[in-house]
Every structure is written in C-alpha cells, then in structure tokens.
JSON list of C-alpha atoms in Angstrom, two decimals:
[
{"chain": "A", "resi": 1, "resn": "UNK", "atom": "CA", "xyz": [0.00, 0.00, 0.00]},
{"chain": "A", "resi": 2, "resn": "UNK", "atom": "CA", "xyz": [0.90, 3.64, 0.09]},
{"chain": "A", "resi": 3, "resn": "UNK", "atom": "CA", "xyz": [1.70, 5.44, 3.30]},
{"chain": "A", "resi": 4, "resn": "UNK", "atom": "CA", "xyz": [-0.68, 7.98, 4.67]},
{"chain": "A", "resi": 5, "resn": "UNK", "atom": "CA", "xyz": [0.39, 9.85, 7.77]},
{"chain": "A", "resi": 6, "resn": "UNK", "atom": "CA", "xyz": [2.48, 7.99, 10.32]},
{"chain": "A", "resi": 7, "resn": "UNK", "atom": "CA", "xyz": [3.21, 4.76, 8.50]},
{"chain": "A", "resi": 8, "resn": "UNK", "atom": "CA", "xyz": [-0.38, 3.78, 7.79]},
{"chain": "A", "resi": 9, "resn": "UNK", "atom": "CA", "xyz": [-0.68, 2.28, 4.33]},
{"chain": "A", "resi": 10, "resn": "UNK", "atom": "CA", "xyz": [-3.54, 3.48, 2.16]},
{"chain": "A", "resi": 11, "resn": "UNK", "atom": "CA", "xyz": [-4.41, 3.17, -1.51]},
{"chain": "A", "resi": 12, "resn": "UNK", "atom": "CA", "xyz": [-3.81, 6.86, -2.32]},
{"chain": "A", "resi": 13, "resn": "UNK", "atom": "CA", "xyz": [-0.84, 7.01, -4.74]},
{"chain": "A", "resi": 14, "resn": "UNK", "atom": "CA", "xyz": [-0.08, 10.68, -4.15]},
{"chain": "A", "resi": 15, "resn": "UNK", "atom": "CA", "xyz": [0.87, 10.45, -0.45]},
{"chain": "A", "resi": 16, "resn": "UNK", "atom": "CA", "xyz": [4.44, 10.46, 0.78]},
{"chain": "A", "resi": 17, "resn": "UNK", "atom": "CA", "xyz": [5.80, 7.36, 2.41]},
{"chain": "A", "resi": 18, "resn": "UNK", "atom": "CA", "xyz": [7.63, 7.44, 5.73]},
{"chain": "A", "resi": 19, "resn": "UNK", "atom": "CA", "xyz": [7.64, 3.82, 6.81]},
{"chain": "A", "resi": 20, "resn": "UNK", "atom": "CA", "xyz": [8.95, 1.98, 3.79]},
{"chain": "A", "resi": 21, "resn": "UNK", "atom": "CA", "xyz": [5.65, 1.38, 2.00]},
{"chain": "A", "resi": 22, "resn": "UNK", "atom": "CA", "xyz": [5.75, 1.76, -1.75]},
{"chain": "A", "resi": 23, "resn": "UNK", "atom": "CA", "xyz": [4.56, 4.98, -3.31]},
{"chain": "A", "resi": 24, "resn": "UNK", "atom": "CA", "xyz": [2.33, 4.93, -6.38]},
{"chain": "A", "resi": 25, "resn": "UNK", "atom": "CA", "xyz": [5.19, 5.11, -8.88]},
{"chain": "A", "resi": 26, "resn": "UNK", "atom": "CA", "xyz": [7.02, 2.23, -7.19]},
{"chain": "A", "resi": 27, "resn": "UNK", "atom": "CA", "xyz": [3.87, 0.13, -7.27]},
{"chain": "A", "resi": 28, "resn": "UNK", "atom": "CA", "xyz": [3.85, 0.64, -11.03]},
{"chain": "A", "resi": 29, "resn": "UNK", "atom": "CA", "xyz": [7.46, -0.59, -11.26]},
{"chain": "A", "resi": 30, "resn": "UNK", "atom": "CA", "xyz": [9.22, 2.78, -11.47]},
{"chain": "A", "resi": 31, "resn": "UNK", "atom": "CA", "xyz": [12.38, 3.37, -9.48]},
{"chain": "A", "resi": 32, "resn": "UNK", "atom": "CA", "xyz": [12.17, 5.51, -6.35]},
{"chain": "A", "resi": 33, "resn": "UNK", "atom": "CA", "xyz": [13.76, 8.95, -6.47]},
{"chain": "A", "resi": 34, "resn": "UNK", "atom": "CA", "xyz": [16.60, 7.76, -4.22]},
{"chain": "A", "resi": 35, "resn": "UNK", "atom": "CA", "xyz": [17.35, 4.84, -6.53]},
{"chain": "A", "resi": 36, "resn": "UNK", "atom": "CA", "xyz": [17.15, 7.13, -9.53]},
{"chain": "A", "resi": 37, "resn": "UNK", "atom": "CA", "xyz": [19.51, 9.73, -8.07]},
{"chain": "A", "resi": 38, "resn": "UNK", "atom": "CA", "xyz": [21.92, 7.02, -6.92]},
{"chain": "A", "resi": 39, "resn": "UNK", "atom": "CA", "xyz": [22.25, 5.91, -10.54]},
{"chain": "A", "resi": 40, "resn": "UNK", "atom": "CA", "xyz": [23.31, 9.37, -11.70]},
{"chain": "A", "resi": 41, "resn": "UNK", "atom": "CA", "xyz": [27.07, 9.46, -11.55]},
{"chain": "A", "resi": 42, "resn": "UNK", "atom": "CA", "xyz": [28.53, 12.93, -11.57]},
{"chain": "A", "resi": 43, "resn": "UNK", "atom": "CA", "xyz": [32.28, 13.40, -11.49]},
{"chain": "A", "resi": 44, "resn": "UNK", "atom": "CA", "xyz": [33.44, 14.81, -8.20]},
{"chain": "A", "resi": 45, "resn": "UNK", "atom": "CA", "xyz": [34.60, 18.41, -8.44]},
{"chain": "A", "resi": 46, "resn": "UNK", "atom": "CA", "xyz": [38.30, 19.05, -8.05]},
{"chain": "A", "resi": 47, "resn": "UNK", "atom": "CA", "xyz": [39.11, 21.33, -5.14]},
{"chain": "A", "resi": 48, "resn": "UNK", "atom": "CA", "xyz": [41.30, 24.25, -6.16]},
{"chain": "A", "resi": 49, "resn": "UNK", "atom": "CA", "xyz": [43.50, 26.28, -3.86]},
{"chain": "A", "resi": 50, "resn": "UNK", "atom": "CA", "xyz": [46.69, 28.30, -4.11]},
{"chain": "A", "resi": 51, "resn": "UNK", "atom": "CA", "xyz": [49.51, 29.36, -1.83]},
{"chain": "A", "resi": 52, "resn": "UNK", "atom": "CA", "xyz": [52.94, 30.83, -1.51]},
{"chain": "A", "resi": 53, "resn": "UNK", "atom": "CA", "xyz": [55.30, 29.76, 1.25]},
{"chain": "A", "resi": 54, "resn": "UNK", "atom": "CA", "xyz": [53.68, 32.17, 3.74]},
{"chain": "A", "resi": 55, "resn": "UNK", "atom": "CA", "xyz": [50.34, 30.36, 3.34]},
{"chain": "A", "resi": 56, "resn": "UNK", "atom": "CA", "xyz": [51.68, 26.80, 2.99]},
{"chain": "A", "resi": 57, "resn": "UNK", "atom": "CA", "xyz": [50.72, 25.82, 6.54]},
{"chain": "A", "resi": 58, "resn": "UNK", "atom": "CA", "xyz": [47.10, 26.82, 5.88]},
{"chain": "A", "resi": 59, "resn": "UNK", "atom": "CA", "xyz": [46.96, 24.83, 2.65]},
{"chain": "A", "resi": 60, "resn": "UNK", "atom": "CA", "xyz": [48.51, 21.88, 4.47]},
{"chain": "A", "resi": 61, "resn": "UNK", "atom": "CA", "xyz": [45.75, 22.10, 7.07]},
{"chain": "A", "resi": 62, "resn": "UNK", "atom": "CA", "xyz": [43.08, 22.36, 4.35]},
{"chain": "A", "resi": 63, "resn": "UNK", "atom": "CA", "xyz": [44.43, 19.31, 2.53]},
{"chain": "A", "resi": 64, "resn": "UNK", "atom": "CA", "xyz": [44.59, 17.35, 5.78]},
{"chain": "A", "resi": 65, "resn": "UNK", "atom": "CA", "xyz": [40.93, 18.12, 6.41]},
{"chain": "A", "resi": 66, "resn": "UNK", "atom": "CA", "xyz": [39.96, 17.15, 2.87]},
{"chain": "A", "resi": 67, "resn": "UNK", "atom": "CA", "xyz": [41.89, 13.89, 3.21]},
{"chain": "A", "resi": 68, "resn": "UNK", "atom": "CA", "xyz": [40.14, 13.17, 6.48]},
{"chain": "A", "resi": 69, "resn": "UNK", "atom": "CA", "xyz": [36.62, 13.73, 5.12]},
{"chain": "A", "resi": 70, "resn": "UNK", "atom": "CA", "xyz": [37.00, 12.76, 1.45]},
{"chain": "A", "resi": 71, "resn": "UNK", "atom": "CA", "xyz": [40.09, 10.65, 0.87]},
{"chain": "A", "resi": 72, "resn": "UNK", "atom": "CA", "xyz": [39.53, 10.27, -2.87]},
{"chain": "A", "resi": 73, "resn": "UNK", "atom": "CA", "xyz": [38.82, 13.95, -3.64]},
{"chain": "A", "resi": 74, "resn": "UNK", "atom": "CA", "xyz": [41.27, 15.42, -6.16]},
{"chain": "A", "resi": 75, "resn": "UNK", "atom": "CA", "xyz": [43.02, 18.63, -5.08]},
{"chain": "A", "resi": 76, "resn": "UNK", "atom": "CA", "xyz": [44.88, 21.12, -7.24]},
{"chain": "A", "resi": 77, "resn": "UNK", "atom": "CA", "xyz": [47.30, 23.54, -5.55]},
{"chain": "A", "resi": 78, "resn": "UNK", "atom": "CA", "xyz": [48.56, 26.51, -7.55]},
{"chain": "A", "resi": 79, "resn": "UNK", "atom": "CA", "xyz": [52.13, 27.32, -6.59]},
{"chain": "A", "resi": 80, "resn": "UNK", "atom": "CA", "xyz": [52.42, 31.07, -6.05]},
{"chain": "A", "resi": 81, "resn": "UNK", "atom": "CA", "xyz": [55.90, 30.82, -4.53]},
{"chain": "A", "resi": 82, "resn": "UNK", "atom": "CA", "xyz": [56.20, 27.63, -2.51]},
{"chain": "A", "resi": 83, "resn": "UNK", "atom": "CA", "xyz": [59.67, 26.57, -1.45]},
{"chain": "A", "resi": 84, "resn": "UNK", "atom": "CA", "xyz": [61.09, 23.58, -3.34]},
{"chain": "A", "resi": 85, "resn": "UNK", "atom": "CA", "xyz": [60.83, 21.49, -0.14]},
{"chain": "A", "resi": 86, "resn": "UNK", "atom": "CA", "xyz": [57.18, 22.40, 0.48]},
{"chain": "A", "resi": 87, "resn": "UNK", "atom": "CA", "xyz": [56.30, 21.75, -3.15]},
{"chain": "A", "resi": 88, "resn": "UNK", "atom": "CA", "xyz": [58.01, 18.36, -3.07]},
{"chain": "A", "resi": 89, "resn": "UNK", "atom": "CA", "xyz": [56.18, 17.49, 0.14]},
{"chain": "A", "resi": 90, "resn": "UNK", "atom": "CA", "xyz": [52.77, 18.46, -1.31]},
{"chain": "A", "resi": 91, "resn": "UNK", "atom": "CA", "xyz": [53.43, 16.58, -4.54]},
{"chain": "A", "resi": 92, "resn": "UNK", "atom": "CA", "xyz": [53.90, 13.45, -2.44]},
{"chain": "A", "resi": 93, "resn": "UNK", "atom": "CA", "xyz": [50.42, 13.67, -0.90]},
{"chain": "A", "resi": 94, "resn": "UNK", "atom": "CA", "xyz": [47.63, 11.49, -2.28]},
{"chain": "A", "resi": 95, "resn": "UNK", "atom": "CA", "xyz": [45.37, 13.09, -4.89]},
{"chain": "A", "resi": 96, "resn": "UNK", "atom": "CA", "xyz": [47.26, 16.41, -4.81]},
{"chain": "A", "resi": 97, "resn": "UNK", "atom": "CA", "xyz": [48.55, 18.01, -7.99]},
{"chain": "A", "resi": 98, "resn": "UNK", "atom": "CA", "xyz": [50.77, 21.07, -7.61]},
{"chain": "A", "resi": 99, "resn": "UNK", "atom": "CA", "xyz": [50.61, 23.38, -10.62]},
{"chain": "A", "resi": 100, "resn": "UNK", "atom": "CA", "xyz": [52.96, 26.20, -11.53]},
{"chain": "A", "resi": 101, "resn": "UNK", "atom": "CA", "xyz": [51.07, 29.05, -13.18]},
{"chain": "A", "resi": 102, "resn": "UNK", "atom": "CA", "xyz": [52.60, 30.13, -16.48]},
{"chain": "A", "resi": 103, "resn": "UNK", "atom": "CA", "xyz": [54.37, 33.26, -15.22]},
{"chain": "A", "resi": 104, "resn": "UNK", "atom": "CA", "xyz": [55.29, 34.31, -18.77]},
{"chain": "A", "resi": 105, "resn": "UNK", "atom": "CA", "xyz": [51.58, 34.41, -19.71]},
{"chain": "A", "resi": 106, "resn": "UNK", "atom": "CA", "xyz": [50.25, 36.24, -16.64]},
{"chain": "A", "resi": 107, "resn": "UNK", "atom": "CA", "xyz": [50.79, 39.74, -15.28]},
{"chain": "A", "resi": 108, "resn": "UNK", "atom": "CA", "xyz": [53.26, 39.81, -12.39]},
{"chain": "A", "resi": 109, "resn": "UNK", "atom": "CA", "xyz": [50.61, 40.80, -9.85]},
{"chain": "A", "resi": 110, "resn": "UNK", "atom": "CA", "xyz": [48.77, 37.49, -10.52]},
{"chain": "A", "resi": 111, "resn": "UNK", "atom": "CA", "xyz": [51.47, 35.62, -8.63]},
{"chain": "A", "resi": 112, "resn": "UNK", "atom": "CA", "xyz": [51.35, 37.95, -5.62]},
{"chain": "A", "resi": 113, "resn": "UNK", "atom": "CA", "xyz": [49.17, 35.91, -3.24]},
{"chain": "A", "resi": 114, "resn": "UNK", "atom": "CA", "xyz": [48.00, 38.79, -0.99]},
{"chain": "A", "resi": 115, "resn": "UNK", "atom": "CA", "xyz": [46.61, 40.64, -4.03]},
{"chain": "A", "resi": 116, "resn": "UNK", "atom": "CA", "xyz": [44.39, 37.63, -4.85]},
{"chain": "A", "resi": 117, "resn": "UNK", "atom": "CA", "xyz": [44.36, 38.50, -8.57]},
{"chain": "A", "resi": 118, "resn": "UNK", "atom": "CA", "xyz": [45.07, 34.83, -9.38]},
{"chain": "A", "resi": 119, "resn": "UNK", "atom": "CA", "xyz": [41.67, 33.57, -8.12]},
{"chain": "A", "resi": 120, "resn": "UNK", "atom": "CA", "xyz": [39.57, 33.98, -11.25]},
{"chain": "A", "resi": 121, "resn": "UNK", "atom": "CA", "xyz": [42.40, 32.73, -13.46]},
{"chain": "A", "resi": 122, "resn": "UNK", "atom": "CA", "xyz": [43.03, 29.66, -11.26]},
{"chain": "A", "resi": 123, "resn": "UNK", "atom": "CA", "xyz": [39.36, 28.63, -11.25]},
{"chain": "A", "resi": 124, "resn": "UNK", "atom": "CA", "xyz": [39.12, 29.15, -15.02]},
{"chain": "A", "resi": 125, "resn": "UNK", "atom": "CA", "xyz": [42.33, 27.21, -15.66]},
{"chain": "A", "resi": 126, "resn": "UNK", "atom": "CA", "xyz": [41.38, 24.33, -13.38]},
{"chain": "A", "resi": 127, "resn": "UNK", "atom": "CA", "xyz": [37.90, 24.21, -14.89]},
{"chain": "A", "resi": 128, "resn": "UNK", "atom": "CA", "xyz": [39.35, 23.93, -18.38]},
{"chain": "A", "resi": 129, "resn": "UNK", "atom": "CA", "xyz": [41.70, 21.17, -17.23]},
{"chain": "A", "resi": 130, "resn": "UNK", "atom": "CA", "xyz": [39.43, 19.23, -14.89]},
{"chain": "A", "resi": 131, "resn": "UNK", "atom": "CA", "xyz": [35.83, 20.06, -15.78]},
{"chain": "A", "resi": 132, "resn": "UNK", "atom": "CA", "xyz": [34.23, 20.55, -12.35]},
{"chain": "A", "resi": 133, "resn": "UNK", "atom": "CA", "xyz": [35.96, 22.59, -9.68]},
{"chain": "A", "resi": 134, "resn": "UNK", "atom": "CA", "xyz": [35.34, 23.98, -6.20]},
{"chain": "A", "resi": 135, "resn": "UNK", "atom": "CA", "xyz": [37.56, 26.77, -5.02]},
{"chain": "A", "resi": 136, "resn": "UNK", "atom": "CA", "xyz": [39.04, 27.60, -1.68]},
{"chain": "A", "resi": 137, "resn": "UNK", "atom": "CA", "xyz": [41.16, 30.48, -2.84]}
]
C-alpha cells in the first residue's frame, strides 16, 4: 500500500511514504527517487587552492581536512611561490597536484598571493583542465 500519515498504508498514490511502503510510482514498477539519483554518476569536483610559502601551513591544514573527510577527492594547488621542499612534500600527498602558473603568460601581480588577482584565473584554468571545480582560494 501507500503510506498515509504515520506509517499507515492506504491506496492513495499521491501520499508520501515514511515507513517503507511503496509509493504509487514504485507500485507501477518505477524506481524511487533515491534509486534514480543514486544511478546518476557525476564526477566529483576538483578542489582548487593556491599558496605561496607564507600560506603553505594553511593549505597543508586544508588538505589534511579534505583527506580526512574525502580521501579520494582530487586537489589542485597553484604554486604562487612555494619553497622547493614544500612543493616536493605536497606533490607526495595522495590526490594532490601542484601546478605552476605560467608566469610568462600572466601579469606579475597574478602571482602575488596577498593581491588575490590569481583567483579567477586559477578557477578558469582548473575548470578547463578538470571540468568541475570547487575553489578555496
């Protein structure tokens, strides 16, 4: 039957179900909305961030949090002046790609992290490379 109210099954196909009874569409053989949405596979967005050496500890903390909550999430870090050691360390982390912006193609102020001019460019660049992105810039 179809749920009506607190788990009582009734023949009305337009009522919402709260106790596991089938709704009208499921009675007709259609998939439930949760089954339908589970079948849709969307690629996970790549998380985009950027840092110079002054902000490396913050990016490290961000990446640690992402790894804790979503181990498989891809992360792209734009290098705005990381030290070679920090860059090497980050490149060794799972699902992290460190990218050097093309300095010869960008105005100098784009690589100055406090000016934040790189943000729009980084999201655009990552979107062109990866498709779906989320920024923490």
